[in-house]
């Protein structure tokens, strides 16, 4: 019988694609993870926080059957942690029921002895002491993007799905809409800062334009705390240490100076573009490309050109 650690991340994989928050959950468990689903060995190669990896390749992702098959395997693991992705939430509830354990959903941190939960729209943090085995889901973006660590060769952990479990049937898996997708899952983000809104103007209009331009570019719209505190964007769009932590391939900052609270939520984007009138601001200094110009004017021109291209099509 494979000996598993006391705290273990369980990550559901579909067609070798890792869900949002996978590496965060793994880092919270000290790098120990069980990948279960389809294309698990290929997905293992994409992990950055894993030190010890087990893989369970199964013919289909069915949360009820997975819970039934995993329950005896995970019985010796006191804390089972899953990322709060759609598949993670589906499996966590069934797994807790199957194993007769308490479920703590939406955690912001988790150890072998304590779990911290976010409640009342992230306004209240509740710390709970763990006195019995539990299942926990970790909120993506709460912990932040971990530093890469060297991983070992995955170890196969055979798993056989039962055929007699009543399960929901997956008809189709739709790609997320960049306009509404959670920022933690976005590959491209256009961010709005105070410099995107001219004095006396309505920031809601600027955010609407940014969202439309982002959608045309297959990107999502984010914002700094100044924008969300003014009510021009929802707090779910706030990037930073007091918002969500993101890790996009491309981040375009419109009128963002680059305060430490905001930059602390950026993770490690592959490419950064800064549009700002200040050539010496921290955001421009960290950017691959700095455009020294008026951010609202650049956004309006970009919107005009994208609309023109759409009209030509």
Short mmCIF file of C-alpha atoms in Angstrom, two decimals:
data_model
loop_
_atom_site.label_atom_id
_atom_site.label_comp_id
_atom_site.label_asym_id
_atom_site.label_seq_id
_atom_site.Cartn_x
_atom_site.Cartn_y
_atom_site.Cartn_z
CA UNK A 1 0.00 0.00 0.00
CA UNK A 2 1.37 3.44 -0.96
CA UNK A 3 2.18 5.60 2.07
CA UNK A 4 0.72 9.06 1.60
CA UNK A 5 1.56 12.21 3.61
CA UNK A 6 -0.64 13.74 6.33
CA UNK A 7 -1.58 16.69 4.10
CA UNK A 8 -2.15 15.91 0.43
CA UNK A 9 -3.38 17.95 -2.52
CA UNK A 10 -5.76 16.15 -4.86
CA UNK A 11 -6.02 17.81 -8.28
CA UNK A 12 -8.50 16.77 -10.96
CA UNK A 13 -7.02 16.87 -14.47
CA UNK A 14 -8.98 16.96 -17.74
CA UNK A 15 -7.12 16.11 -20.96
CA UNK A 16 -3.76 17.04 -19.38
CA UNK A 17 -5.04 20.54 -18.41
CA UNK A 18 -4.45 21.66 -14.84
CA UNK A 19 -7.25 23.62 -13.14
CA UNK A 20 -6.94 27.09 -11.67
CA UNK A 21 -5.19 27.08 -8.31
CA UNK A 22 -3.50 23.70 -8.75
CA UNK A 23 0.03 24.82 -7.88
CA UNK A 24 -1.24 26.95 -4.98
CA UNK A 25 -2.96 23.94 -3.42
CA UNK A 26 0.14 21.80 -3.96
CA UNK A 27 2.40 24.40 -2.36
CA UNK A 28 0.05 24.56 0.63
CA UNK A 29 0.60 20.81 1.06
CA UNK A 30 4.39 21.08 1.00
CA UNK A 31 4.58 19.92 -2.61
CA UNK A 32 2.70 16.60 -2.24
CA UNK A 33 0.00 15.97 -4.84
CA UNK A 34 -2.15 13.24 -6.35
CA UNK A 35 -3.21 14.03 -9.91
CA UNK A 36 -6.34 12.16 -10.93
CA UNK A 37 -8.17 12.24 -14.24
CA UNK A 38 -7.15 12.10 -17.90
CA UNK A 39 -3.68 13.06 -19.14
CA UNK A 40 -2.21 13.10 -15.64
CA UNK A 41 1.40 12.30 -16.55
CA UNK A 42 1.51 15.08 -19.12
CA UNK A 43 -0.05 17.46 -16.59
CA UNK A 44 2.60 16.49 -14.03
CA UNK A 45 5.22 18.00 -16.30
CA UNK A 46 3.46 21.38 -16.12
CA UNK A 47 3.53 21.64 -12.33
CA UNK A 48 5.88 24.13 -10.68
CA UNK A 49 5.19 23.60 -6.97
CA UNK A 50 5.22 19.78 -6.78
CA UNK A 51 7.98 17.87 -5.02
CA UNK A 52 6.25 14.48 -4.78
CA UNK A 53 3.70 13.47 -7.41
CA UNK A 54 1.35 10.51 -7.66
CA UNK A 55 -0.81 10.04 -10.74
CA UNK A 56 -4.04 8.08 -11.14
CA UNK A 57 -5.09 7.83 -14.76
CA UNK A 58 -8.78 7.04 -15.24
CA UNK A 59 -10.89 6.78 -18.42
CA UNK A 60 -13.25 9.64 -17.48
CA UNK A 61 -13.74 12.45 -15.00
CA UNK A 62 -16.83 11.53 -12.98
CA UNK A 63 -16.90 13.05 -9.48
CA UNK A 64 -19.17 10.43 -7.90
CA UNK A 65 -17.15 7.49 -9.18
CA UNK A 66 -13.89 9.27 -8.35
CA UNK A 67 -15.02 9.89 -4.78
CA UNK A 68 -15.97 6.24 -4.33
CA UNK A 69 -12.62 5.06 -5.71
CA UNK A 70 -10.50 7.62 -3.83
CA UNK A 71 -12.13 7.27 -0.39
CA UNK A 72 -10.30 4.07 0.67
CA UNK A 73 -7.03 5.30 -0.87
CA UNK A 74 -7.14 8.58 1.07
CA UNK A 75 -8.44 7.12 4.33
CA UNK A 76 -5.02 7.46 6.00
CA UNK A 77 -4.62 11.12 4.96
CA UNK A 78 -5.92 13.46 7.70
CA UNK A 79 -6.13 16.56 5.48
CA UNK A 80 -7.19 16.24 1.85
CA UNK A 81 -6.91 19.58 0.05
CA UNK A 82 -8.36 20.38 -3.39
CA UNK A 83 -8.23 23.62 -5.38
CA UNK A 84 -11.66 25.28 -5.44
CA UNK A 85 -11.92 24.88 -9.21
CA UNK A 86 -15.21 23.58 -10.68
CA UNK A 87 -13.97 19.96 -10.69
CA UNK A 88 -12.34 20.43 -7.30
CA UNK A 89 -15.56 21.67 -5.72
CA UNK A 90 -17.57 18.86 -7.34
CA UNK A 91 -15.22 16.19 -6.05
CA UNK A 92 -14.63 17.70 -2.60
CA UNK A 93 -18.28 17.57 -1.52
CA UNK A 94 -18.71 13.98 -2.71
CA UNK A 95 -15.41 12.94 -1.17
CA UNK A 96 -16.33 14.44 2.21
CA UNK A 97 -19.66 12.59 2.14
CA UNK A 98 -18.05 9.32 1.03
CA UNK A 99 -15.39 9.53 3.77
CA UNK A 100 -17.80 10.86 6.44
CA UNK A 101 -15.66 13.94 7.02
CA UNK A 102 -16.30 17.62 7.53
CA UNK A 103 -15.85 19.83 4.45
CA UNK A 104 -14.28 23.26 4.79
CA UNK A 105 -14.89 25.16 1.56
CA UNK A 106 -13.23 28.36 0.41
CA UNK A 107 -10.13 28.25 2.60
CA UNK A 108 -7.40 30.86 2.27
CA UNK A 109 -4.80 28.76 4.10
CA UNK A 110 -4.53 25.24 5.45
CA UNK A 111 -2.11 23.25 7.61
CA UNK A 112 -2.28 19.91 9.35
CA UNK A 113 -3.74 21.61 12.44
CA UNK A 114 -5.64 24.70 11.27
CA UNK A 115 -7.67 26.01 8.36
CA UNK A 116 -8.49 29.65 7.70
CA UNK A 117 -11.76 30.38 5.92
CA UNK A 118 -12.90 33.50 4.09
CA UNK A 119 -16.47 34.55 4.82
CA UNK A 120 -18.84 37.53 4.29
CA UNK A 121 -17.43 38.44 0.86
CA UNK A 122 -13.83 38.21 2.09
CA UNK A 123 -14.49 40.66 4.95
CA UNK A 124 -14.15 38.04 7.68
CA UNK A 125 -11.40 35.48 8.28
CA UNK A 126 -12.33 32.51 10.46
CA UNK A 127 -9.63 30.21 11.86
CA UNK A 128 -10.71 26.67 12.71
CA UNK A 129 -8.64 24.13 14.63
CA UNK A 130 -8.66 20.67 13.09
CA UNK A 131 -9.35 17.87 15.53
CA UNK A 132 -10.45 15.20 13.03
CA UNK A 133 -9.81 14.24 9.39
CA UNK A 134 -11.20 16.79 6.91
CA UNK A 135 -11.61 17.70 3.25
CA UNK A 136 -10.72 21.30 2.34
CA UNK A 137 -10.96 23.42 -0.81
CA UNK A 138 -8.44 26.25 -1.27
CA UNK A 139 -9.61 29.42 -2.98
CA UNK A 140 -7.51 30.11 -6.13
CA UNK A 141 -5.59 33.37 -5.86
CA UNK A 142 -5.68 33.44 -2.06
CA UNK A 143 -2.20 32.03 -1.46
CA UNK A 144 -0.35 33.48 -4.41
CA UNK A 145 1.83 31.91 -7.06
CA UNK A 146 4.55 29.75 -5.44
CA UNK A 147 8.18 29.78 -6.46
CA UNK A 148 9.14 26.87 -8.77
CA UNK A 149 10.70 23.82 -7.08
CA UNK A 150 12.37 20.72 -8.56
CA UNK A 151 9.97 17.78 -8.80
CA UNK A 152 10.49 14.04 -8.79
CA UNK A 153 9.31 11.45 -11.30
CA UNK A 154 5.57 10.77 -10.89
CA UNK A 155 4.57 7.51 -9.22
CA UNK A 156 1.56 5.71 -10.67
CA UNK A 157 -1.20 5.04 -8.14
CA UNK A 158 -3.70 2.63 -9.77
CA UNK A 159 -7.34 3.60 -9.41
CA UNK A 160 -10.37 1.72 -10.67
CA UNK A 161 -13.65 3.57 -11.09
CA UNK A 162 -16.80 1.69 -10.06
CA UNK A 163 -19.53 1.38 -12.68
CA UNK A 164 -22.47 1.32 -10.28
CA UNK A 165 -22.24 4.94 -9.05
CA UNK A 166 -24.94 7.36 -10.20
CA UNK A 167 -23.10 10.31 -11.73
CA UNK A 168 -23.85 13.44 -13.71
CA UNK A 169 -22.99 13.03 -17.37
CA UNK A 170 -20.71 15.62 -18.95
CA UNK A 171 -22.24 16.74 -22.23
CA UNK A 172 -19.77 19.47 -23.14
CA UNK A 173 -16.94 21.41 -21.51
CA UNK A 174 -17.08 25.03 -22.63
CA UNK A 175 -14.06 27.31 -22.81
CA UNK A 176 -14.32 30.18 -20.30
CA UNK A 177 -15.53 33.58 -21.51
CA UNK A 178 -12.60 36.01 -21.03
CA UNK A 179 -15.03 38.77 -20.05
CA UNK A 180 -16.47 36.89 -17.08
CA UNK A 181 -13.80 34.33 -16.23
CA UNK A 182 -12.18 34.54 -12.80
CA UNK A 183 -8.98 36.56 -13.06
CA UNK A 184 -7.00 33.70 -11.53
CA UNK A 185 -7.76 31.69 -14.69
CA UNK A 186 -7.10 34.47 -17.25
CA UNK A 187 -4.12 34.13 -19.59
CA UNK A 188 -4.33 37.77 -20.71
CA UNK A 189 -5.34 40.69 -18.52
CA UNK A 190 -5.80 44.40 -19.22
CA UNK A 191 -5.54 46.30 -15.95
CA UNK A 192 -6.99 49.72 -15.10
CA UNK A 193 -5.37 52.15 -12.70
CA UNK A 194 -6.13 55.67 -11.52
CA UNK A 195 -4.35 57.08 -14.57
CA UNK A 196 -6.99 55.61 -16.88
CA UNK A 197 -9.67 57.98 -15.54
CA UNK A 198 -9.26 61.70 -16.21
CA UNK A 199 -10.24 64.11 -13.41
CA UNK A 200 -13.99 64.74 -13.37
CA UNK A 201 -14.77 61.84 -15.73
CA UNK A 202 -16.84 58.74 -14.94
CA UNK A 203 -14.58 55.75 -14.39
CA UNK A 204 -17.43 53.36 -15.23
CA UNK A 205 -17.22 54.45 -18.87
CA UNK A 206 -13.46 53.91 -18.94
CA UNK A 207 -13.88 50.42 -17.46
CA UNK A 208 -16.58 49.60 -20.02
CA UNK A 209 -14.21 50.59 -22.82
CA UNK A 210 -11.38 48.58 -21.24
CA UNK A 211 -13.65 45.53 -20.94
CA UNK A 212 -14.71 45.81 -24.61
CA UNK A 213 -11.10 46.16 -25.78
CA UNK A 214 -10.06 43.24 -23.59
CA UNK A 215 -12.85 41.06 -25.02
CA UNK A 216 -11.74 41.91 -28.58
CA UNK A 217 -8.22 40.79 -27.67
CA UNK A 218 -9.35 37.60 -25.92
CA UNK A 219 -8.38 39.08 -22.56
CA UNK A 220 -10.01 39.87 -19.21
CA UNK A 221 -10.31 43.23 -17.47
CA UNK A 222 -8.76 43.80 -14.06
CA UNK A 223 -8.23 46.84 -11.87
CA UNK A 224 -6.33 48.35 -8.97
CA UNK A 225 -7.88 49.05 -5.57
CA UNK A 226 -8.40 52.73 -6.45
CA UNK A 227 -10.75 51.68 -9.26
CA UNK A 228 -12.70 49.11 -7.24
CA UNK A 229 -12.98 51.36 -4.16
CA UNK A 230 -14.50 54.04 -6.39
CA UNK A 231 -17.14 51.53 -7.48
CA UNK A 232 -16.06 51.57 -11.12
CA UNK A 233 -15.33 47.83 -11.09
CA UNK A 234 -16.32 44.92 -8.86
CA UNK A 235 -13.95 43.79 -6.12
CA UNK A 236 -13.64 40.43 -7.89
CA UNK A 237 -11.69 42.38 -10.54
CA UNK A 238 -9.20 43.79 -8.02
CA UNK A 239 -5.63 42.57 -8.45
CA UNK A 240 -3.25 42.82 -5.52
CA UNK A 241 -2.41 41.65 -2.04
CA UNK A 242 -5.88 42.77 -0.88
CA UNK A 243 -7.54 41.36 -4.00
CA UNK A 244 -6.78 38.32 -6.12
CA UNK A 245 -3.37 37.01 -7.12
CA UNK A 246 -3.07 36.37 -10.86
CA UNK A 247 -0.43 34.80 -13.09
CA UNK A 248 -1.21 35.72 -16.73
CA UNK A 249 0.93 35.25 -19.80
CA UNK A 250 0.33 38.91 -20.71
CA UNK A 251 -0.50 41.87 -18.47
CA UNK A 252 -1.20 45.30 -19.98
CA UNK A 253 -1.31 48.06 -17.35
CA UNK A 254 -3.23 51.22 -18.29
CA UNK A 255 -2.41 54.14 -16.01
CA UNK A 256 -1.05 51.94 -13.20
CA UNK A 257 1.92 53.30 -11.27
CA UNK A 258 2.92 49.91 -9.85
CA UNK A 259 2.40 50.23 -6.09
CA UNK A 260 3.70 47.26 -4.13
CA UNK A 261 0.16 46.22 -3.07
CA UNK A 262 -0.81 45.82 -6.72
CA UNK A 263 2.43 44.31 -8.01
CA UNK A 264 2.29 41.80 -5.15
CA UNK A 265 -0.77 40.27 -6.80
CA UNK A 266 0.70 39.95 -10.29
CA UNK A 267 2.48 36.64 -9.85
CA UNK A 268 5.05 36.12 -12.60
CA UNK A 269 3.52 37.27 -15.91
CA UNK A 270 5.59 36.31 -18.95
CA UNK A 271 5.10 39.72 -20.57
CA UNK A 272 4.17 43.12 -19.14
CA UNK A 273 3.21 46.24 -21.10
CA UNK A 274 2.84 49.55 -19.28
CA UNK A 275 0.95 52.55 -20.65
CA UNK A 276 1.75 55.56 -18.49
CA UNK A 277 2.87 59.18 -18.79
CA UNK A 278 5.54 58.57 -16.14
CA UNK A 279 8.59 56.81 -17.62
CA UNK A 280 10.04 56.29 -14.14
CA UNK A 281 7.06 54.62 -12.42
CA UNK A 282 7.65 51.11 -11.04
CA UNK A 283 5.21 49.49 -13.51
CA UNK A 284 7.04 50.91 -16.52
CA UNK A 285 10.38 49.93 -14.97
CA UNK A 286 9.30 46.28 -14.72
CA UNK A 287 7.63 46.19 -18.14
CA UNK A 288 8.96 44.49 -21.27
CA UNK A 289 7.45 47.37 -23.23
CA UNK A 290 6.77 50.83 -21.83
CA UNK A 291 4.46 53.14 -23.79
CA UNK A 292 4.97 56.68 -22.50
CA UNK A 293 1.62 58.20 -23.36
CA UNK A 294 -1.76 59.19 -21.96
CA UNK A 295 -3.48 55.92 -20.98
CA UNK A 296 -7.09 57.04 -21.77
CA UNK A 297 -6.00 58.28 -25.21
CA UNK A 298 -4.17 55.04 -26.00
CA UNK A 299 -7.18 52.97 -24.91
CA UNK A 300 -9.60 55.08 -26.98
CA UNK A 301 -7.38 54.75 -30.05
CA UNK A 302 -7.06 51.02 -29.52
CA UNK A 303 -10.85 50.74 -29.25
CA UNK A 304 -11.29 52.78 -32.44
CA UNK A 305 -8.88 50.62 -34.39
CA UNK A 306 -10.36 47.36 -33.13
CA UNK A 307 -13.86 48.56 -34.03
CA UNK A 308 -12.61 49.52 -37.48
CA UNK A 309 -11.09 46.08 -37.98
CA UNK A 310 -14.36 44.49 -36.88
CA UNK A 311 -16.33 46.64 -39.32
CA UNK A 312 -14.00 45.62 -42.18
CA UNK A 313 -14.62 41.95 -41.40
#
